[in-house]
Amino acid sequence: MSSQSSAEVQALITANAELIAKMNSMQLEYQEQARQFRESLHSQAAASIQETRDENHRLNQELAAMQARLVRGATQTSSTVQPDIEMGDTAARAPHPDHVRDPRDWHHHTPTKDPRTRPQVSPRPATGQPSPTPPDQSHKPKTPTLRTKAPSTTPRSSPNPPPPRRSSPRNPLPPHSSPKPPPRAPHTSNPSRPSSSNASTPSSQAKKGKPRGRSERKTGEHQMLSGDTAPDAVTAKTALQLHIRFSWGCLDSSRAPVSAAPEVVKLFELRFKGLTVAELKRTGQYGTNLIDPSDVKLGVRMEEVVLTRNKIMALFSRLEEGALLHIRAYLAKLGISTWAPDFSQSPYSLYNMAMRMCAIDTFRFLIAGTHYDFLRPNTSVIQDPALLFRMYDHFVHHYMFEKWKVEIRVPGGNEIATERNKAIQNRIRLYKSRDMYLQSIHAPKGVHLMFSLKATSDDESTPKGPRALARDERSHDADRVVRAVDKLLRVAPPVAECNPSRFDEIPKGMPIQYYDADWFNNRPAHARAKLAPKRIVTFVPNSSDFFSHRSDNGLGVEHLTEKYGAEVFAQYDLDYATPEDNSEAGSDRNHGTTGPRAGSDDSGESVGTHDSDSDDESINDGASADSFLTDDEAAGDKDDGEFEGDDSISDEYEHGVGSQDEGRDEDGERAAFAAEYDISMGDLEAEIFGESGDESI
């Protein structure tokens, strides 16, 4: 039994070995076939590529030969001089060899054939005689002919015929029959003589090239646009501006810069009268001190830097004593106790040049000495004096000069602009926080339409927390929608306790439910028409459930308008309406359902006593405030951008923006709201505080 089992095992082993051998042979055969197939494909592809290359080479040669024939024919035709007319009939009746053309054939000159066009048949003369066939030009011998200088114009696609000869009694011309002109090549034009259809004035070309909309802004004499500064030089620009502010004493952005005193400028000019700019520079760097360096006053005392809450001043508390000594020594050599340019003189006067050299030289010294490392500037900029000069002129003689002019025209205008700018930034942050939250909870689209930047009040920050401000034109129901959103962001006081907002621009094109009915009806008809309210219903009237999708709250704007439109519209005086307005109601209704941002594009316009047709005040509502500071989209627009709002930010953190009155149970308010609207408490906290759970916001 055991011998039989061993025989079977041996047979199985033998069969397995045979199968393995067959598989190996099949694998080798398959690999060989695959190799042969790849080689055949490679050879076929190489042959096809070579054939294509040969064909392209042959076509290029034919095109080159054709072009050479066209150029040669055009040159010969344009440079040939017609024979003298004085030869008369004898010359006309003389036998013509093959290489001499009959002058009568000049009217029937056949241009060189272009293989791309069909051959044209020359018309017969009116006398009925057949026109002579031009002899073969390929084997004609060269004859001495007078030649003129070939024209320098670009040859056309076909040579021009020779000019016609004059008619005379001795040598009359046959009746002329103009041949059909050769076909014009598609889209060929002479660049030296553009056609009238394609010709356009520079103004029309500018109109075609520029998109419609806002016209190109004019730049000032010393103004730098934002694109004029390389991205890697922005940090150096900020450091230079802060260095100038520190030397000048203008670290507070709400204060206007001061110009140099006239007596200081007069004394300086008397000391350095007759010196050149180069001599003045050597005096400032290597000359003797004209005044004691201790008499030089920098703009800010170090005691103020330490005690102030201004972040710009706090930065300069890190400035070492060696840097201050260098600035004082440079000014002492020029005999100047306080650094300040003179805005009553030219930017390139002797005194202002001294101020420019002092600011740039001391800045380069402080950068090279690593005194400004806390500002993290790009140190390679100090090797580019031309760029530093442009940055200086833009900041001092454009940006700060405009602020100085504002203070001259409107005393205290810069402080007013700074306060308004802080309120605008608060307004923008509040609008963005509301809009982001509505998107995160997927609120009904009608609720989104009740929010826009112009329809947002500027909530104040007080020691007890933020204070909600009301708008006169906003209805009670619209206030309830806004405060319902604020309940999730912060505990807001009731609407009855809200003070009026300082922004009196009335938003245009808002849903009709946004406007208070009494306020709306008391306005004149033309003012109501200018508001152009959207006649749609965005939420259920007299409801406090704005975010859930239960019952009618889940309906879209179109269905809400159909169901509650009569009830809502009856509260408003719409007598100014026209048939066109009624026809637009449906389009407004459809437009209102397009997305969360619908209706916010037109909300930047305002009506009333502060009308503004400008579209500049879009999402960046700071344009009106920035007009006090700078009126261009230049690099100077952000001169104070990184530090201008530091005071307000410091106050907000100190007084606790987003913090609530003591004794209020904020968590209880959120829990009650979450229970009312079927929102998970964990999702609610994640939406408000983010994943970190930090409630410091």
XYZ file of C-alpha atoms in Angstrom:
697
model
C 0.000 0.000 0.000
C 2.830 2.340 0.858
C 4.649 1.531 -2.389
C 1.517 2.388 -4.363
C 1.189 5.722 -2.551
C 4.820 6.613 -3.200
C 4.361 5.797 -6.896
C 1.353 8.107 -7.095
C 3.265 10.898 -5.389
C 6.159 10.437 -7.770
C 3.751 10.569 -10.735
C 2.243 13.797 -9.424
C 5.682 15.337 -8.990
C 6.609 14.359 -12.542
C 3.358 15.807 -13.930
C 3.909 19.025 -11.966
C 7.424 19.365 -13.355
C 6.111 18.900 -16.892
C 3.465 21.591 -16.326
C 6.082 23.993 -14.989
C 8.288 23.342 -18.020
C 5.362 23.972 -20.386
C 4.483 27.210 -18.578
C 8.066 28.411 -18.822
C 8.208 27.634 -22.523
C 4.868 29.407 -23.104
C 6.102 32.414 -21.169
C 9.278 32.592 -23.222
C 7.273 32.246 -26.423
C 4.911 35.039 -25.336
C 7.833 37.308 -24.467
C 9.401 36.666 -27.867
C 6.142 37.467 -29.647
C 5.733 40.672 -27.620
C 9.295 41.708 -28.471
C 8.740 41.117 -32.172
C 5.466 43.075 -32.038
C 7.156 46.028 -30.326
C 9.970 46.012 -32.865
C 7.497 45.951 -35.754
C 5.554 48.869 -34.263
C 8.764 50.810 -33.709
C 9.959 50.229 -37.270
C 6.579 51.198 -38.725
C 6.453 54.369 -36.628
C 10.018 55.301 -37.594
C 9.241 54.761 -41.290
C 6.070 56.847 -41.034
C 7.905 59.669 -39.271
C 10.709 59.655 -41.836
C 8.177 59.708 -44.677
C 6.405 62.682 -43.113
C 9.707 64.520 -42.688
C 10.645 63.914 -46.331
C 7.266 65.175 -47.487
C 7.578 68.307 -45.358
C 11.079 68.930 -46.694
C 9.860 68.594 -50.286
C 6.959 70.988 -49.661
C 9.277 73.526 -48.044
C 11.569 73.412 -51.066
C 8.639 73.938 -53.428
C 7.384 76.882 -51.379
C 10.853 78.446 -51.311
C 11.207 78.062 -55.091
C 7.744 79.529 -55.659
C 8.522 82.500 -53.437
C 11.811 83.096 -55.270
C 9.989 83.096 -58.644
C 7.410 85.563 -57.385
C 10.053 87.935 -56.037
C 12.173 87.670 -59.212
C 9.184 88.344 -61.466
C 8.104 91.342 -59.415
C 11.624 92.824 -59.478
C 12.043 92.381 -63.230
C 8.632 93.841 -64.027
C 8.948 96.884 -61.795
C 12.516 97.722 -62.903
C 12.076 97.477 -66.714
C 12.027 100.824 -68.594
C 9.692 101.052 -71.620
C 11.356 101.782 -75.066
C 11.572 105.271 -76.526
C 8.442 106.440 -78.345
C 10.570 108.270 -80.965
C 11.219 104.939 -82.722
C 7.765 105.296 -84.337
C 6.144 102.793 -86.701
C 9.481 101.410 -87.886
C 10.234 100.128 -84.412
C 6.665 98.953 -84.060
C 6.757 97.035 -87.405
C 10.225 95.576 -86.801
C 10.320 91.846 -86.265
C 10.450 91.039 -82.596
C 12.787 88.358 -81.396
C 11.655 86.017 -78.701
C 13.289 88.007 -75.965
C 11.636 91.360 -76.944
C 8.064 92.013 -75.849
C 5.620 93.899 -78.041
C 4.619 97.143 -76.300
C 1.037 96.381 -77.275
C 1.204 93.328 -75.031
C 1.806 95.414 -71.937
C -1.918 95.840 -71.425
C -2.304 92.065 -71.508
C 0.575 91.166 -69.280
C 0.036 87.831 -67.622
C 1.500 87.714 -64.124
C 3.437 84.780 -62.847
C 1.136 81.918 -62.080
C 0.269 81.275 -58.488
C -0.570 77.589 -57.971
C -3.074 78.629 -55.285
C -5.269 80.571 -57.804
C -7.088 79.658 -60.962
C -5.660 80.872 -64.305
C -7.436 83.962 -65.694
C -8.302 84.276 -69.409
C -7.209 87.616 -70.903
C -10.088 89.415 -72.675
C -9.820 90.086 -76.405
C -9.351 93.641 -77.718
C -12.326 95.451 -79.153
C -10.891 95.258 -82.736
C -11.516 91.507 -82.805
C -7.859 90.682 -83.437
C -6.512 87.908 -81.246
C -4.180 89.126 -78.602
C -0.617 87.947 -79.164
C 0.572 85.169 -76.907
C 3.536 86.182 -74.794
C 6.646 84.200 -75.656
C 8.179 81.710 -73.298
C 10.214 83.622 -70.699
C 12.141 80.632 -69.391
C 14.834 80.526 -72.151
C 15.114 84.160 -73.180
C 18.659 85.604 -73.314
C 19.594 88.573 -71.252
C 19.342 91.905 -73.043
C 20.907 95.159 -71.902
C 18.097 97.181 -70.409
C 18.044 100.305 -68.350
C 17.135 99.573 -64.786
C 15.920 101.766 -62.039
C 16.267 101.263 -58.365
C 13.857 98.612 -57.172
C 11.217 99.883 -54.784
C 11.704 99.104 -51.127
C 8.096 98.165 -50.509
C 7.193 94.615 -49.619
C 6.360 92.584 -52.781
C 2.751 91.588 -53.138
C 1.470 88.089 -53.821
C 1.551 88.762 -57.615
C 3.753 91.261 -59.581
C 2.244 94.537 -60.770
C 1.876 95.075 -64.571
C 4.124 97.715 -66.185
C 2.765 101.263 -66.325
C 0.710 102.102 -69.437
C 2.390 104.190 -72.148
C 1.027 107.453 -73.458
C -0.951 107.608 -76.690
C 0.357 109.666 -79.620
C -0.629 110.168 -83.308
C 2.431 108.232 -84.452
C 2.000 105.435 -81.958
C -1.661 105.081 -81.009
C -2.766 102.757 -78.284
C -5.230 99.957 -78.985
C -8.600 100.182 -77.283
C -8.087 99.433 -73.648
C -9.899 96.574 -72.008
C -9.001 96.183 -68.386
C -8.319 92.571 -67.466
C -9.917 90.995 -64.480
C -7.745 91.602 -61.421
C -6.106 88.558 -59.894
C -7.843 87.127 -56.845
C -6.827 88.730 -53.578
C -5.155 86.534 -51.027
C -7.283 86.072 -47.921
C -6.549 88.573 -45.127
C -3.487 90.070 -46.797
C -2.861 93.711 -46.117
C -0.029 96.129 -46.608
C 1.184 97.179 -43.157
C 2.363 100.537 -44.504
C -1.099 101.444 -45.846
C -3.887 100.033 -43.687
C -7.332 99.858 -45.197
C -9.962 102.328 -44.148
C -12.141 99.585 -42.697
C -9.406 98.420 -40.389
C -8.014 101.864 -39.619
C -8.909 103.235 -36.232
C -7.889 106.193 -34.182
C -5.841 105.751 -31.014
C -8.854 106.736 -28.957
C -11.035 104.087 -30.572
C -8.309 101.482 -30.088
C -8.054 102.464 -26.445
C -11.812 102.112 -26.070
C -11.700 98.663 -27.655
C -8.763 97.501 -25.545
C -10.025 98.776 -22.197
C -12.963 97.113 -20.481
C -15.991 99.189 -19.748
C -16.344 100.539 -16.273
C -14.133 102.675 -14.100
C -11.710 104.934 -15.961
C -7.966 104.688 -15.437
C -6.852 106.554 -12.353
C -4.383 109.393 -12.620
C -1.265 109.033 -10.530
C 0.405 111.854 -8.691
C 3.873 113.162 -9.314
C 5.481 111.120 -6.530
C 2.878 108.380 -6.263
C 3.732 104.686 -6.413
C 1.048 102.197 -7.347
C 0.775 98.866 -5.634
C 2.303 97.069 -8.629
C 5.400 99.266 -8.569
C 6.735 97.540 -5.453
C 7.998 93.986 -5.747
C 6.489 91.519 -3.266
C 9.853 90.904 -1.632
C 10.305 94.653 -1.015
C 7.037 95.208 0.864
C 8.591 94.504 4.263
C 11.388 96.983 3.581
C 8.829 99.582 2.521
C 6.951 99.137 5.800
C 10.179 99.386 7.782
C 11.189 102.589 5.956
C 7.802 104.173 6.633
C 7.966 103.307 10.323
C 11.511 104.672 10.476
C 10.307 107.959 8.972
C 7.349 108.070 11.361
C 9.625 107.499 14.333
C 12.057 110.235 13.262
C 9.155 112.554 12.474
C 7.036 111.889 15.538
C 3.981 110.726 13.531
C 3.505 107.280 15.011
C -0.130 108.087 15.774
C -1.977 107.690 12.483
C -4.870 109.877 13.641
C -2.637 112.953 13.851
C -1.585 115.017 10.878
C 2.135 115.405 10.095
C 3.801 118.705 10.915
C 5.847 120.750 8.476
C 9.219 122.230 9.383
C 9.169 125.598 11.115
C 10.109 128.532 8.828
C 12.866 129.735 11.168
C 14.497 126.285 11.152
C 14.494 126.198 7.363
C 15.864 129.745 7.119
C 18.718 129.005 9.535
C 19.591 125.844 7.603
C 19.723 127.698 4.285
C 22.001 130.379 5.753
C 24.444 127.766 7.059
C 24.705 125.806 3.821
C 24.233 128.528 1.260
C 26.286 127.814 -1.873
C 26.855 124.095 -1.155
C 25.950 121.393 -3.640
C 24.001 118.288 -2.742
C 27.171 116.171 -2.809
C 28.942 118.588 -0.442
C 25.888 118.608 1.796
C 25.934 114.816 1.963
C 29.615 114.750 2.924
C 28.906 117.348 5.600
C 26.115 115.246 7.074
C 28.208 112.091 7.119
C 31.673 113.345 8.063
C 31.292 116.987 9.086
C 31.535 118.466 12.552
C 28.494 118.815 14.764
C 26.778 122.184 14.426
C 24.649 121.529 17.507
C 24.921 119.213 20.476
C 23.461 115.757 19.639
C 21.645 115.792 22.975
C 19.603 118.766 21.706
C 18.178 116.692 18.869
C 14.632 115.610 19.657
C 13.312 112.450 18.148
C 9.606 112.299 17.546
C 8.764 110.051 20.496
C 10.353 109.857 23.902
C 11.256 106.404 25.092
C 9.131 106.916 28.216
C 6.095 107.365 25.997
C 7.022 104.300 23.985
C 7.072 102.142 27.109
C 3.867 103.536 28.625
C 1.721 103.721 25.506
C -0.690 101.074 24.256
C 0.040 101.999 20.666
C 1.595 98.969 19.017
C 3.662 101.105 16.653
C 5.298 102.892 19.564
C 5.724 99.616 21.412
C 7.763 98.264 18.513
C 10.338 101.014 18.952
C 10.857 100.141 22.598
C 13.194 97.449 21.209
C 15.348 100.054 19.470
C 18.828 100.104 20.977
C 20.587 103.232 22.181
C 23.231 102.990 19.437
C 20.593 103.479 16.766
C 19.236 106.588 18.498
C 22.743 108.031 18.846
C 23.394 107.579 15.121
C 20.193 109.427 14.144
C 20.957 112.263 16.569
C 24.554 112.563 15.330
C 23.464 112.810 11.694
C 20.944 115.569 12.471
C 23.469 117.386 14.690
C 25.919 117.640 11.788
C 23.199 119.336 9.740
C 22.245 121.624 12.604
C 18.644 120.332 12.805
C 17.083 119.648 16.173
C 13.860 118.035 14.879
C 13.498 116.023 11.679
C 10.631 117.305 9.521
C 10.305 118.094 5.802
C 9.127 121.471 4.578
C 5.895 121.104 2.583
C 5.985 124.753 1.516
C 9.067 124.094 -0.640
C 9.757 121.840 -3.570
C 10.473 118.188 -2.697
C 13.936 118.678 -4.204
C 14.909 121.883 -2.454
C 18.171 121.947 -0.511
C 16.438 121.509 2.843
C 14.148 118.684 1.696
C 17.086 116.929 0.041
C 18.896 117.032 3.380
C 15.851 115.484 5.083
C 15.694 112.792 2.404
C 19.381 111.908 2.722
C 19.171 111.840 6.511
C 16.173 109.484 6.514
C 17.588 107.086 3.923
C 21.173 107.058 5.253
C 20.091 106.433 8.848
C 17.640 103.767 7.678
C 20.372 101.928 5.774
C 22.664 102.144 8.803
C 20.009 100.718 11.137
C 19.194 97.911 8.694
C 22.871 97.012 8.239
C 23.382 97.141 12.005
C 20.477 94.693 12.574
C 18.638 97.289 14.669
C 15.416 96.744 12.702
C 15.462 92.962 12.710
C 12.245 92.946 14.753
C 10.502 94.403 11.665
C 11.874 91.542 9.510
C 12.724 93.686 6.456
C 14.302 92.466 3.250
C 17.877 93.671 3.743
C 18.738 93.506 0.029
C 16.691 96.665 -0.567
C 19.381 98.847 1.015
C 21.531 98.112 -2.053
C 18.927 99.834 -4.271
C 19.026 103.566 -3.430
C 16.777 104.452 -6.376
C 13.970 102.309 -4.960
C 14.456 103.811 -1.502
C 14.194 107.306 -3.001
C 10.912 106.414 -4.703
C 9.502 104.887 -1.529
C 10.503 107.966 0.428
C 8.979 110.413 -2.079
C 5.739 108.456 -2.220
C 5.303 108.239 1.526
C 6.467 111.757 2.472
C 5.642 113.945 -0.513
C 2.471 112.155 -1.591
C 0.793 110.254 1.237
C 1.760 112.391 4.231
C 1.505 115.569 2.159
C -2.147 114.742 1.392
C -2.847 114.240 5.101
C -1.178 117.568 5.851
C -3.396 119.293 3.260
C -6.526 117.720 4.776
C -5.594 119.091 8.187
C -5.078 122.551 6.691
C -8.456 122.518 4.962
C -10.443 120.740 7.714
C -8.832 120.951 11.155
C -9.275 117.608 12.892
C -10.220 115.865 9.646
C -7.660 113.095 10.106
C -8.966 112.210 13.564
C -12.515 112.093 12.208
C -11.361 109.841 9.388
C -9.552 107.524 11.797
C -12.611 107.133 14.014
C -14.811 106.495 11.012
C -12.325 103.990 9.664
C -12.462 102.024 12.918
C -16.257 101.964 12.747
C -16.120 100.818 9.135
C -13.779 97.961 10.003
C -16.121 96.884 12.808
C -19.004 97.032 10.369
C -17.203 94.890 7.794
C -16.199 92.289 10.387
C -19.768 92.114 11.709
C -21.242 91.657 8.235
C -18.733 88.955 7.322
C -19.337 87.044 10.555
C -23.101 87.077 9.981
C -22.778 86.068 6.351
C -20.374 83.212 7.105
C -22.637 81.907 9.836
C -25.736 81.958 7.610
C -23.851 79.955 5.019
C -22.568 77.470 7.583
C -26.043 76.607 8.938
C -27.598 76.582 5.443
C -30.183 79.192 6.385
C -33.104 79.803 4.004
C -32.183 81.895 1.000
C -34.748 84.520 1.887
C -32.939 85.220 5.162
C -29.702 85.783 3.238
C -31.351 88.581 1.279
C -31.930 90.571 4.469
C -28.177 91.068 4.969
C -25.834 93.339 3.048
C -22.894 95.534 3.953
C -24.800 98.799 3.613
C -27.653 97.389 5.706
C -25.288 96.598 8.604
C -24.927 98.930 11.570
C -21.618 99.603 13.274
C -21.854 97.986 16.688
C -19.765 99.783 19.263
C -17.293 98.233 21.674
C -17.737 99.424 25.245
C -16.089 98.366 28.525
C -19.182 96.250 29.253
C -19.110 94.570 25.877
C -20.418 95.270 22.397
C -23.459 97.465 21.965
C -25.876 96.816 19.117
C -26.917 99.849 17.088
C -30.208 100.217 15.230
C -31.021 101.681 11.817
C -33.960 104.026 11.353
C -35.117 102.610 8.052
C -35.052 98.948 9.158
C -38.358 97.376 10.121
C -39.060 95.636 13.412
C -39.321 92.246 11.702
C -35.982 92.802 9.962
C -34.426 93.714 13.316
C -35.717 90.470 14.764
C -34.023 88.539 11.959
C -30.719 90.332 12.564
C -30.823 89.903 16.337
C -31.699 86.225 15.977
C -28.416 85.768 14.137
C -26.614 87.858 16.751
C -27.860 85.533 19.494
C -25.545 82.868 18.158
C -22.598 85.225 17.708
C -23.034 87.263 20.890
C -25.816 88.131 23.316
C -27.323 91.307 21.854
C -29.598 93.705 23.774
C -33.240 93.997 22.751
C -34.052 96.153 19.752
C -35.765 98.766 21.924
C -32.472 99.434 23.745
C -30.361 99.924 20.607
C -28.913 103.343 19.880
C -29.019 104.624 16.276
C -26.122 103.753 14.007
C -23.768 106.481 12.844
C -24.049 105.331 9.224
C -26.926 107.154 7.553
C -26.502 105.729 4.034
C -29.759 104.004 3.099
C -29.259 100.672 1.297
C -31.003 100.391 -2.037
C -32.648 97.353 -3.602
C -33.280 95.465 -0.354
C -36.329 93.187 0.064
C -39.478 95.134 0.952
C -39.619 93.526 4.395
C -36.306 95.171 5.309
C -37.795 98.684 5.321
C -39.959 99.867 8.172
C -43.501 100.463 6.865
C -44.024 103.807 8.642
C -40.579 105.055 7.665
C -41.080 103.938 4.059
C -44.581 105.418 3.668
C -43.512 108.815 5.053
C -40.939 109.295 2.305
C -41.883 111.121 -0.934
C -42.841 109.094 -3.984
C -39.600 109.811 -5.851
C -37.543 108.723 -2.818
C -39.521 105.481 -2.547
C -38.985 104.872 -6.246
C -35.261 105.472 -5.862
C -35.068 102.883 -3.088
C -36.354 100.292 -5.602
C -37.299 97.684 -2.993
C -37.607 94.102 -4.149
C -41.243 93.062 -3.907
C -40.599 89.638 -2.521
C -41.295 87.924 0.791
C -38.137 86.475 2.307
C -39.486 85.144 5.637
C -42.816 84.420 7.274
C -44.296 87.651 8.718
C -44.502 87.969 12.520
C -42.340 84.881 12.983
C -39.370 84.217 15.211
C -38.355 80.947 13.561
C -36.049 82.050 10.762
C -33.497 79.247 10.448
C -35.392 75.977 10.683
C -37.106 74.504 7.662
C -40.279 73.501 9.500
C -43.743 74.377 8.072
C -43.706 77.539 5.921
C -40.147 78.418 6.915
C -38.900 75.820 4.477
C -40.618 77.461 1.498
C -38.638 79.320 -1.110
C -38.892 83.024 -1.837
C -41.286 82.500 -4.738
C -43.755 80.438 -2.717
C -43.517 82.798 0.253
C -44.298 85.721 -2.050
C -47.326 83.951 -3.479
C -48.669 83.067 -0.044
C -47.855 86.175 2.018
C -47.305 88.800 -0.678
C -50.713 90.445 -0.350
C -50.383 90.667 3.445
C -46.871 92.158 3.339
C -47.335 94.536 0.401
C -50.518 95.985 1.903
C -48.420 97.643 4.642
C -46.397 99.719 2.149
C -47.357 102.629 -0.084
C -46.452 101.433 -3.568
C -48.390 104.062 -5.544
C -45.220 105.050 -7.369
C -45.259 101.642 -9.079
C -45.414 101.482 -12.873
C -46.390 98.590 -15.160
C -42.684 98.085 -15.834
C -42.072 97.745 -12.099
C -44.810 95.144 -11.809
C -43.312 93.191 -14.674
C -39.925 93.279 -12.941
C -41.344 91.800 -9.747
C -41.217 88.329 -11.196
C -37.634 88.768 -12.320
C -36.711 90.092 -8.869
C -38.368 87.097 -7.351
C -36.380 84.753 -9.527
C -33.232 86.739 -8.899
C -33.758 86.474 -5.201
C -33.596 82.712 -5.275
C -30.293 82.437 -7.056
C -28.099 82.204 -3.982
C -27.099 83.591 -0.641
C -25.370 86.605 -2.167
C -28.308 87.683 -4.305
C -29.277 91.271 -3.827
C -26.053 92.322 -2.208
C -24.443 93.592 -5.404
C -26.717 96.621 -5.694
C -26.776 97.400 -2.024
C -23.745 99.629 -2.220
C -25.733 102.630 -3.442
C -27.370 105.052 -1.086
C -30.222 107.509 -1.224
C -31.465 110.403 0.848
C -29.515 113.388 2.040
C -26.228 111.511 1.577
C -26.779 110.263 -1.954
C -23.818 108.637 -3.574
C -23.830 107.294 -7.102
C -20.355 105.893 -6.698
C -19.834 102.161 -6.795
C -16.549 102.410 -4.949
C -18.127 101.596 -1.624
C -18.524 97.892 -2.192
C -17.410 95.227 0.241
C -14.566 97.488 1.303
C -16.655 100.208 2.851
C -13.598 102.099 3.931
C -13.388 104.123 0.730
C -15.159 107.124 2.234
C -12.815 107.148 5.195
C -9.734 106.524 3.108
C -10.540 109.638 1.099
C -9.225 111.631 4.070
C -6.012 109.630 4.021
C -5.318 108.810 0.407
C -7.498 108.754 -2.680
C -5.819 106.136 -4.807
C -5.322 102.399 -4.997
C -1.626 102.807 -4.539
C 0.986 101.347 -2.295
C 0.232 104.176 0.097
C -3.292 102.922 0.616
C -1.824 100.373 2.950
C 0.878 102.552 4.439
C -0.914 102.382 7.753
C -2.823 99.221 6.919
C -0.817 96.969 9.166
C -0.729 99.327 12.124
C -3.537 101.857 11.646
C -6.114 99.685 13.343
C -3.829 98.613 16.140
C -5.318 101.055 18.613
C -8.807 99.795 17.994
C -7.652 96.190 18.065
C -5.855 96.773 21.349
C -8.967 98.385 22.800
C -11.103 95.527 21.594
C -8.921 92.921 23.213
C -8.588 94.950 26.374
C -12.285 95.637 26.705
C -13.230 92.244 25.351
C -15.022 92.473 22.039
C -17.452 89.602 22.057
C -17.367 89.419 25.877
C -20.695 89.757 27.627
C -22.085 91.611 30.604
C -21.388 89.994 33.924
C -24.191 87.761 35.145
C -25.432 86.750 31.688
C -25.627 83.042 31.158
C -24.235 82.900 27.628
C -24.153 79.117 27.499
C -27.761 78.988 28.597
C -28.757 81.355 25.813
C -27.020 79.184 23.223
C -28.502 75.988 24.634
C -32.002 77.458 24.537
C -31.526 78.599 20.970
C -30.154 75.203 19.922
C -33.110 73.437 21.487
C -35.563 75.806 19.818
C -34.144 75.334 16.323
C -33.111 71.676 16.544
C -29.386 72.436 16.283
C -26.757 70.232 17.881
C -24.949 72.022 20.704
C -21.620 70.582 19.581
C -22.161 71.804 16.021
C -23.229 75.176 17.373
C -20.052 75.631 19.433
C -17.915 74.431 16.523
C -19.502 76.999 14.231
C -19.023 79.834 16.718
C -15.611 79.062 18.213
C -14.092 76.729 15.639
C -12.464 73.434 16.400
C -10.268 74.911 19.106
C -13.227 75.845 21.300
C -11.553 79.130 22.213
C -14.207 81.622 23.306
C -11.857 84.586 23.337
C -13.288 85.836 20.055
